[in-house]
XYZ file of C-alpha atoms in Angstrom:
532
model
C -25.708 -0.639 1.600
C -26.513 -0.292 -2.089
C -26.664 3.213 -3.497
C -30.353 2.826 -4.389
C -31.244 1.834 -0.827
C -29.145 4.656 0.570
C -30.875 7.194 -1.671
C -34.273 6.036 -0.413
C -33.172 6.526 3.185
C -31.718 9.916 2.308
C -35.002 11.065 0.767
C -36.934 9.982 3.829
C -34.554 11.883 6.100
C -34.503 15.007 3.949
C -38.305 15.216 3.866
C -38.797 14.513 7.562
C -39.359 17.427 9.969
C -37.290 15.696 12.670
C -34.148 13.587 12.839
C -35.396 10.019 12.744
C -32.339 8.434 14.344
C -30.758 8.623 17.776
C -33.050 10.813 19.893
C -31.965 13.363 22.424
C -33.051 13.429 26.038
C -36.148 15.531 25.408
C -34.326 18.762 24.594
C -34.242 18.311 20.801
C -35.776 21.181 18.870
C -38.917 19.424 17.614
C -40.022 22.504 15.683
C -36.910 22.826 13.531
C -37.590 23.514 9.863
C -36.365 20.445 7.946
C -35.564 22.534 4.871
C -33.789 25.456 6.515
C -32.538 24.293 9.913
C -31.227 24.466 12.479
C -31.361 20.669 12.513
C -31.616 18.311 15.488
C -29.444 15.656 13.837
C -27.204 15.277 16.897
C -28.556 14.070 20.257
C -28.715 16.669 23.022
C -26.923 14.428 25.529
C -23.437 12.965 25.107
C -23.022 9.439 23.809
C -21.063 7.470 26.436
C -20.097 4.047 25.164
C -19.697 1.031 27.416
C -15.915 1.406 27.614
C -16.103 4.834 29.287
C -17.234 5.768 32.805
C -20.784 7.172 32.956
C -19.530 10.476 34.388
C -17.035 11.106 31.571
C -18.676 14.404 30.696
C -18.186 15.690 34.240
C -14.570 14.503 34.277
C -13.772 16.311 31.028
C -15.661 19.515 31.812
C -16.960 21.873 29.151
C -15.739 22.332 25.598
C -12.211 23.709 25.438
C -11.393 22.714 29.014
C -7.862 21.432 29.619
C -4.449 21.851 28.069
C -4.395 23.434 24.648
C -2.106 20.778 23.160
C -0.675 17.316 23.653
C -3.927 15.467 23.020
C -4.797 12.710 20.555
C -3.717 12.790 16.914
C -6.766 12.121 14.719
C -5.741 10.494 11.449
C -9.213 9.509 10.231
C -10.801 11.597 8.865
C -8.092 14.036 7.944
C -8.778 17.686 8.686
C -9.835 19.466 5.499
C -11.314 16.442 3.767
C -14.487 16.427 1.661
C -16.898 13.472 1.827
C -19.234 12.444 -0.989
C -22.827 12.386 0.211
C -23.113 8.616 -0.160
C -19.930 7.763 1.721
C -20.010 5.012 4.308
C -20.673 6.508 7.724
C -17.592 8.307 9.036
C -15.193 6.542 11.342
C -13.063 8.639 13.681
C -9.654 7.160 14.581
C -6.817 8.657 16.583
C -3.569 7.859 18.356
C -3.368 8.656 22.040
C -0.980 11.279 23.336
C 1.166 9.830 26.118
C -0.788 7.807 28.713
C -4.255 8.926 27.580
C -6.908 6.218 27.922
C -10.179 8.181 27.857
C -11.301 10.349 24.955
C -13.900 12.869 23.855
C -14.947 13.403 20.234
C -16.875 16.622 19.683
C -18.547 17.400 16.328
C -20.217 20.775 15.749
C -21.817 22.617 12.838
C -23.352 26.087 12.736
C -26.736 24.827 11.539
C -27.065 22.027 14.099
C -29.076 22.498 17.315
C -26.684 20.421 19.417
C -23.046 19.376 19.315
C -22.361 15.678 18.919
C -20.292 14.628 21.936
C -18.912 11.111 22.394
C -16.919 9.571 25.259
C -14.993 6.349 24.792
C -11.919 4.502 26.027
C -11.364 3.165 22.516
C -9.216 4.921 19.894
C -11.883 4.646 17.210
C -15.573 5.499 17.002
C -17.979 5.178 14.078
C -20.915 7.526 13.619
C -24.325 5.762 13.729
C -25.901 5.388 10.306
C -29.015 7.386 11.125
C -27.011 10.395 12.306
C -24.837 10.250 9.193
C -27.872 10.006 6.888
C -29.355 13.142 8.393
C -26.086 15.083 8.600
C -25.078 14.295 5.008
C -28.368 15.703 3.728
C -28.489 18.825 5.883
C -24.971 20.220 6.341
C -23.785 20.450 2.742
C -20.442 22.119 1.973
C -20.458 23.877 5.316
C -17.725 23.532 7.943
C -18.193 20.626 10.344
C -15.673 20.985 13.164
C -14.208 17.885 14.803
C -12.173 18.132 18.015
C -10.621 15.223 19.913
C -9.527 15.512 23.562
C -7.753 12.907 25.660
C -7.126 12.300 29.349
C -5.665 9.662 31.664
C -8.333 8.004 33.829
C -7.295 6.144 36.982
C -9.955 3.469 36.417
C -11.834 4.480 39.552
C -12.948 8.047 39.996
C -10.624 10.695 38.641
C -8.372 11.918 35.878
C -4.669 11.839 36.676
C -3.804 14.013 33.682
C -5.629 16.050 31.083
C -7.897 16.609 29.414
C -5.643 17.704 26.574
C -6.839 19.043 23.242
C -5.536 17.157 20.233
C -6.555 17.404 16.589
C -9.184 20.030 15.817
C -10.356 21.188 12.409
C -13.049 21.193 9.770
C -14.363 18.588 7.376
C -17.150 19.004 4.805
C -19.740 16.987 2.889
C -20.051 17.531 -0.856
C -23.324 18.324 -2.586
C -22.888 15.222 -4.791
C -22.376 11.486 -4.471
C -19.572 9.279 -5.763
C -20.862 6.745 -8.311
C -20.167 3.136 -9.115
C -18.192 0.327 -7.504
C -14.532 -0.422 -6.884
C -12.958 -3.798 -7.624
C -9.412 -4.207 -6.344
C -6.625 -6.750 -6.289
C -5.554 -8.282 -2.996
C -2.359 -10.264 -2.496
C -3.349 -11.556 0.941
C -4.559 -15.139 1.413
C -3.942 -15.775 -2.275
C -4.418 -13.284 -5.076
C -7.886 -12.337 -6.201
C -10.409 -9.561 -6.689
C -12.682 -8.068 -4.062
C -15.158 -5.249 -4.483
C -17.821 -2.973 -3.055
C -20.169 -0.163 -4.025
C -19.401 3.274 -2.619
C -21.212 3.355 0.725
C -20.974 -0.400 1.412
C -19.520 -1.263 4.806
C -18.053 -4.603 3.744
C -16.396 -6.111 0.691
C -17.219 -9.224 -1.317
C -15.003 -11.623 -3.199
C -15.476 -11.014 -6.906
C -13.117 -13.656 -8.258
C -10.284 -15.994 -7.276
C -7.666 -17.487 -9.620
C -9.455 -20.852 -9.650
C -12.549 -19.155 -11.082
C -10.596 -18.578 -14.284
C -9.576 -22.221 -14.610
C -8.094 -25.055 -12.617
C -4.526 -24.262 -13.654
C -4.660 -20.501 -13.039
C -2.538 -19.424 -10.084
C -2.716 -15.625 -10.303
C -5.042 -12.969 -11.692
C -4.323 -9.235 -11.752
C -3.998 -6.013 -13.821
C -7.769 -5.819 -14.207
C -10.315 -3.434 -15.687
C -14.029 -3.245 -16.377
C -15.803 -3.752 -19.658
C -17.753 -0.597 -20.588
C -21.086 -2.103 -19.528
C -19.757 -3.154 -16.109
C -20.749 -6.758 -16.740
C -17.277 -8.276 -16.887
C -13.923 -7.966 -15.170
C -11.031 -8.293 -17.609
C -7.602 -9.285 -16.307
C -4.209 -10.813 -16.852
C -4.124 -14.479 -15.807
C -1.204 -16.842 -15.368
C -0.607 -20.462 -14.451
C 2.468 -19.367 -12.489
C 2.196 -17.924 -8.998
C 4.288 -14.872 -8.197
C 4.324 -11.586 -10.064
C 1.819 -12.664 -12.734
C 4.141 -13.476 -15.667
C 3.693 -14.900 -18.227
C 0.068 -13.771 -18.552
C -2.909 -14.475 -20.791
C -6.163 -12.496 -21.154
C -9.245 -13.423 -19.153
C -12.791 -12.126 -18.759
C -15.482 -13.192 -16.306
C -18.661 -11.621 -14.997
C -18.313 -9.230 -12.061
C -21.454 -10.538 -10.318
C -19.631 -13.426 -8.667
C -21.037 -16.030 -11.072
C -17.777 -16.045 -13.088
C -19.507 -16.508 -16.443
C -17.603 -15.901 -19.672
C -18.852 -13.530 -22.412
C -20.994 -15.493 -24.889
C -19.683 -13.543 -27.891
C -16.031 -14.634 -27.571
C -15.257 -16.732 -30.638
C -13.035 -19.792 -30.800
C -10.435 -17.810 -32.732
C -10.517 -15.031 -30.149
C -10.119 -17.551 -27.321
C -6.986 -18.851 -29.024
C -5.654 -15.298 -29.329
C -6.423 -14.572 -25.676
C -4.326 -17.574 -24.628
C -1.112 -16.211 -26.109
C 1.487 -15.722 -23.410
C 2.805 -12.352 -22.242
C -0.403 -10.371 -22.802
C -0.937 -7.761 -20.100
C -3.483 -5.249 -18.795
C -6.595 -5.455 -21.066
C -8.648 -2.291 -21.649
C -11.807 -1.394 -23.588
C -13.770 1.447 -25.147
C -17.536 1.951 -25.082
C -17.179 2.935 -28.757
C -16.089 -0.634 -29.487
C -18.221 -2.679 -27.150
C -21.257 -3.788 -29.095
C -22.251 -6.697 -31.302
C -19.821 -6.978 -34.169
C -17.239 -4.728 -32.530
C -15.997 -6.153 -29.219
C -12.349 -5.110 -29.101
C -9.722 -5.285 -26.373
C -6.392 -3.502 -26.328
C -3.525 -4.726 -24.189
C 0.258 -4.729 -23.980
C 2.194 -7.424 -25.855
C 5.956 -7.820 -26.460
C 6.817 -8.152 -30.121
C 9.988 -10.061 -29.182
C 8.105 -12.469 -26.920
C 10.173 -11.425 -23.885
C 8.737 -9.995 -20.694
C 11.830 -8.754 -18.842
C 12.365 -6.320 -20.516
C 10.135 -6.628 -23.537
C 9.551 -4.634 -26.705
C 5.944 -3.971 -25.697
C 3.434 -2.513 -28.119
C -0.278 -1.700 -27.996
C -2.087 -4.697 -29.432
C -5.756 -4.934 -30.369
C -7.735 -8.173 -30.324
C -11.139 -8.709 -31.906
C -13.068 -10.805 -29.375
C -15.430 -11.918 -32.140
C -12.647 -12.776 -34.603
C -13.405 -15.419 -37.205
C -9.703 -16.043 -37.812
C -6.575 -15.829 -35.663
C -4.758 -14.398 -38.700
C -7.011 -11.360 -39.034
C -8.257 -10.988 -35.459
C -5.333 -9.091 -33.982
C -2.696 -6.475 -34.734
C -0.705 -3.520 -33.395
C -1.686 0.122 -33.090
C 0.934 2.142 -34.988
C 2.565 4.975 -33.001
C 4.173 7.171 -35.651
C 6.805 9.507 -34.215
C 7.427 7.527 -31.025
C 10.412 5.161 -31.219
C 10.066 3.977 -27.605
C 8.084 1.018 -26.293
C 4.560 1.333 -24.902
C 3.029 0.568 -21.498
C -0.275 0.942 -19.641
C -2.489 1.777 -22.628
C -6.155 2.705 -22.128
C -8.956 4.334 -24.096
C -10.482 7.778 -23.727
C -14.206 7.857 -22.957
C -15.472 10.465 -25.414
C -13.163 9.809 -28.352
C -11.051 7.083 -29.935
C -7.848 8.392 -28.383
C -5.502 5.952 -26.650
C -3.512 7.118 -23.631
C -0.247 5.320 -22.877
C 3.266 5.487 -21.435
C 6.225 5.823 -23.780
C 9.442 4.380 -22.329
C 12.787 3.029 -23.546
C 12.233 -0.208 -21.612
C 9.048 -1.898 -20.384
C 8.555 -4.890 -18.114
C 5.277 -6.826 -17.847
C 3.505 -4.195 -19.919
C 3.274 -1.691 -17.060
C 6.669 -1.241 -15.340
C 8.966 1.490 -16.674
C 11.968 3.564 -15.572
C 11.848 6.701 -17.752
C 8.245 6.933 -18.812
C 6.401 9.834 -20.416
C 2.672 10.236 -21.029
C 1.630 10.113 -24.707
C -1.533 9.742 -26.765
C -2.232 8.154 -30.132
C -5.429 7.846 -32.190
C -7.020 4.388 -32.359
C -8.098 5.119 -35.938
C -10.021 1.890 -36.525
C -7.084 -0.187 -35.207
C -4.552 1.493 -37.518
C -3.134 4.060 -35.064
C -1.429 7.209 -36.276
C 0.745 10.095 -35.145
C 1.657 9.827 -31.468
C 1.866 12.969 -29.318
C 3.552 13.633 -25.978
C 1.387 15.297 -23.319
C 3.146 18.567 -22.523
C 3.941 18.777 -18.812
C 3.648 15.001 -18.346
C 6.667 14.157 -20.475
C 9.531 15.446 -18.357
C 12.776 14.177 -16.846
C 10.695 12.462 -14.148
C 9.353 8.945 -14.594
C 5.627 9.335 -15.357
C 3.376 6.292 -15.557
C -0.015 4.622 -14.795
C -2.058 7.294 -16.636
C -5.852 7.327 -16.897
C -8.357 9.753 -18.415
C -11.050 11.356 -16.275
C -14.566 10.243 -17.318
C -15.022 13.413 -19.384
C -11.442 13.141 -20.740
C -10.661 16.645 -19.484
C -7.872 15.496 -17.148
C -5.251 12.782 -16.814
C -4.243 11.292 -13.470
C -0.871 9.587 -13.277
C 2.038 8.628 -11.026
C 5.412 10.338 -10.787
C 8.770 9.170 -9.386
C 12.261 10.533 -10.066
C 13.660 9.788 -13.504
C 15.788 6.658 -13.717
C 13.955 4.917 -10.878
C 11.544 2.049 -11.476
C 7.799 2.453 -11.297
C 7.437 -0.943 -9.624
C 6.395 -0.621 -5.953
C 8.306 2.639 -5.635
C 7.818 4.320 -2.218
C 8.437 7.715 -3.848
C 5.318 7.454 -6.028
C 2.986 10.447 -5.925
C -0.250 11.133 -7.796
C -0.601 14.155 -10.078
C -3.337 15.482 -12.361
C -2.841 17.441 -15.568
C -5.142 18.771 -18.280
C -5.413 16.312 -21.167
C -4.272 19.079 -23.509
C -1.120 19.504 -21.406
C 0.002 22.255 -19.097
C 1.121 22.471 -15.483
C 0.659 19.363 -13.397
C -1.159 19.539 -10.070
C 0.107 17.562 -7.094
C -2.768 16.120 -5.050
C -3.098 16.998 -1.374
C -4.166 13.367 -0.917
C -0.537 12.285 -1.307
C 0.209 13.434 2.238
C -0.651 11.408 5.374
C -1.747 13.384 8.456
C 1.274 15.269 9.728
C 0.698 14.412 13.404
C 1.161 10.654 12.938
C 4.249 8.502 12.510
C 3.051 7.341 9.093
C 5.904 9.141 7.390
C 5.561 11.706 4.644
C 5.154 11.781 0.899
C 7.121 10.981 -1.126
C 7.670 7.806 0.862
C 4.258 6.117 1.204
C 3.819 4.753 -2.342
C 0.694 6.499 -3.634
C -0.022 4.378 -6.666
C -2.365 3.337 -9.497
C -4.851 6.273 -9.621
C -8.227 5.505 -11.186
C -11.176 7.847 -11.681
C -14.786 7.275 -10.703
C -16.791 6.433 -13.853
C -18.807 9.656 -13.880
C -18.411 13.339 -13.005
C -21.051 15.197 -11.002
C -22.226 18.800 -11.117
C -23.225 20.806 -8.058
C -22.923 24.378 -6.777
C -21.660 25.449 -10.217
C -18.682 23.104 -9.821
C -17.591 19.809 -11.338
C -16.707 17.015 -8.929
C -14.278 14.240 -9.779
C -13.433 11.299 -7.506
C -10.186 9.379 -7.665
C -9.067 6.187 -5.921
C -5.506 4.971 -5.386
C -3.526 2.635 -3.151
C -1.044 3.769 -0.530
C 1.202 2.143 2.070
C 0.264 4.717 4.697
C -2.016 3.261 7.328
C -2.785 3.744 10.965
C 0.169 4.182 13.335
C -0.775 0.807 14.804
C -1.112 -1.346 11.693
C 1.965 -0.141 9.885
C 2.625 0.184 6.129
C -0.043 -2.149 4.722
C -1.167 -1.173 1.182
C -4.742 0.062 1.390
C -7.235 1.941 -0.787
C -8.128 5.608 -0.499
C -10.449 8.021 -2.307
C -9.990 11.728 -2.862
C -12.137 14.459 -4.447
C -10.934 16.892 -7.088
C -13.177 19.908 -7.648
C -13.113 22.138 -10.722
C -14.815 25.536 -10.327
C -14.070 26.529 -13.910
C -10.808 28.301 -13.159
C -9.110 26.343 -10.372
C -8.664 22.698 -9.418
C -8.994 22.159 -5.677
C -7.665 18.938 -4.191
C -8.318 17.501 -0.731
C -6.834 15.050 1.778
C -7.538 11.365 1.252
C -10.548 9.455 2.576
C -9.782 6.022 3.981
C -12.105 3.183 2.932
C -12.551 1.488 6.297
C -14.721 -1.277 4.825
C -11.652 -3.042 3.394
C -9.776 -5.575 5.552
C -7.069 -3.478 7.184
C -4.685 -6.420 7.590
C -4.701 -7.323 3.895
C -2.541 -5.947 1.094
C -4.946 -4.186 -1.282
C -3.721 -2.791 -4.586
C -4.553 -1.634 -8.120
C -8.187 -0.552 -7.824
C -10.512 -0.286 -10.815
C -13.541 2.015 -10.478
C -16.507 1.575 -12.769
C -20.157 0.539 -12.824
C -19.265 -3.032 -11.921
C -22.281 -5.278 -11.427
C -20.984 -6.786 -8.206
C -23.473 -8.288 -5.773
C -23.402 -7.143 -2.151
């Protein structure tokens, strides 16, 4: 569902005196005040799906009945998580304890008339959209308690064990939404880009290699142009890891159109081999000043290469004057993973003694350098993000106040490293903050972090203000997944909340709209103009 459509539904729900979705059995509080509560968002009677016996409620007994432990392990959502208001309706997933084959999900909130009680023989259940629309507008930043119980049903008339209480804890809904759309790279069924708006329950194909040209075999390392109109990427005629690459741009709306302002000279420059990871600035994305920066090896070698930050004028009238390098005075290392700040002409990058493919390093540190009208200047290490560890894949928050980046032990490669963890640090330097989202739920067999490759953090394109706090949203890929599917790389989102003195981080939110059997990597989050 598009954000605009969702907002219309949300306004209707918020201004309605009664919950307009799943009705109760006549016991709903029809006189509830829509603006103060308590709210009748949950039906008064349990929801018993077709997989469960009709008398499941009687079999389970009242809330809290049964053994106090040994029940199902809920891994989605994680206890303690914080949803944006416009999130796709919550899905509840769990792993059975022992022989359990019948389950109860119970959701309660202090300002709700009824508990939401669900019985199912499945190990996943998704909240109906109408209930979620009402709940996400009424119970804002208040504890919502979720408890899962399990039992063994004999298939006829009785429980042979249980019920047993499993995961129980609180989740919350933020007072703000998460903006924009995510476009990510998938390596399943051929490489390509897929995308969705926050709140969509499915993904669309944004581009395939053939959309770039008949000879193109792989596209990757992508970003958005500042207006969201185009996806920029590395493209290669060789299948595999994407080397040697050229620069490509095509519209993000699925029509695959090329920018009309790219000159013939610029097209020639874009077709040079070994160009990687294009990035842009809104300060240099207008008529007469369309500039890309990317990584390019001065020695023409990719493994390892003497990579530098190169700028390319996409409206160049001459190949001789349409490109050059950004000087990094004071930094004798090579450069990787360069990107622009949003509110200034600062370039953020990784400084490393060796760089492969423009992004892979072994002893990286986070540095900045001024763009300075393409000339560069004095480079500066970010204090606290230039340590003995290997620090890489940095990106500025949309207000440039923070930097998100990956960390692995020094001397180890950044490429597909299971030890990767995501950290955040103030752009001015300081003490880095490890995100709670690095850790999978402790009750599953998904392993622990480090060990699940939390990689490629990218910020939502806009911060939000609410309750005197600033809300940031961050996406990343991770090889954690359900205990059933195994370590398939998938995308996650996590909130980071700044109250003016403290950064609070939360467990990760799984994006269940993505194909769970596909390998999904390297997300980009911006105001992409994808069509859904």
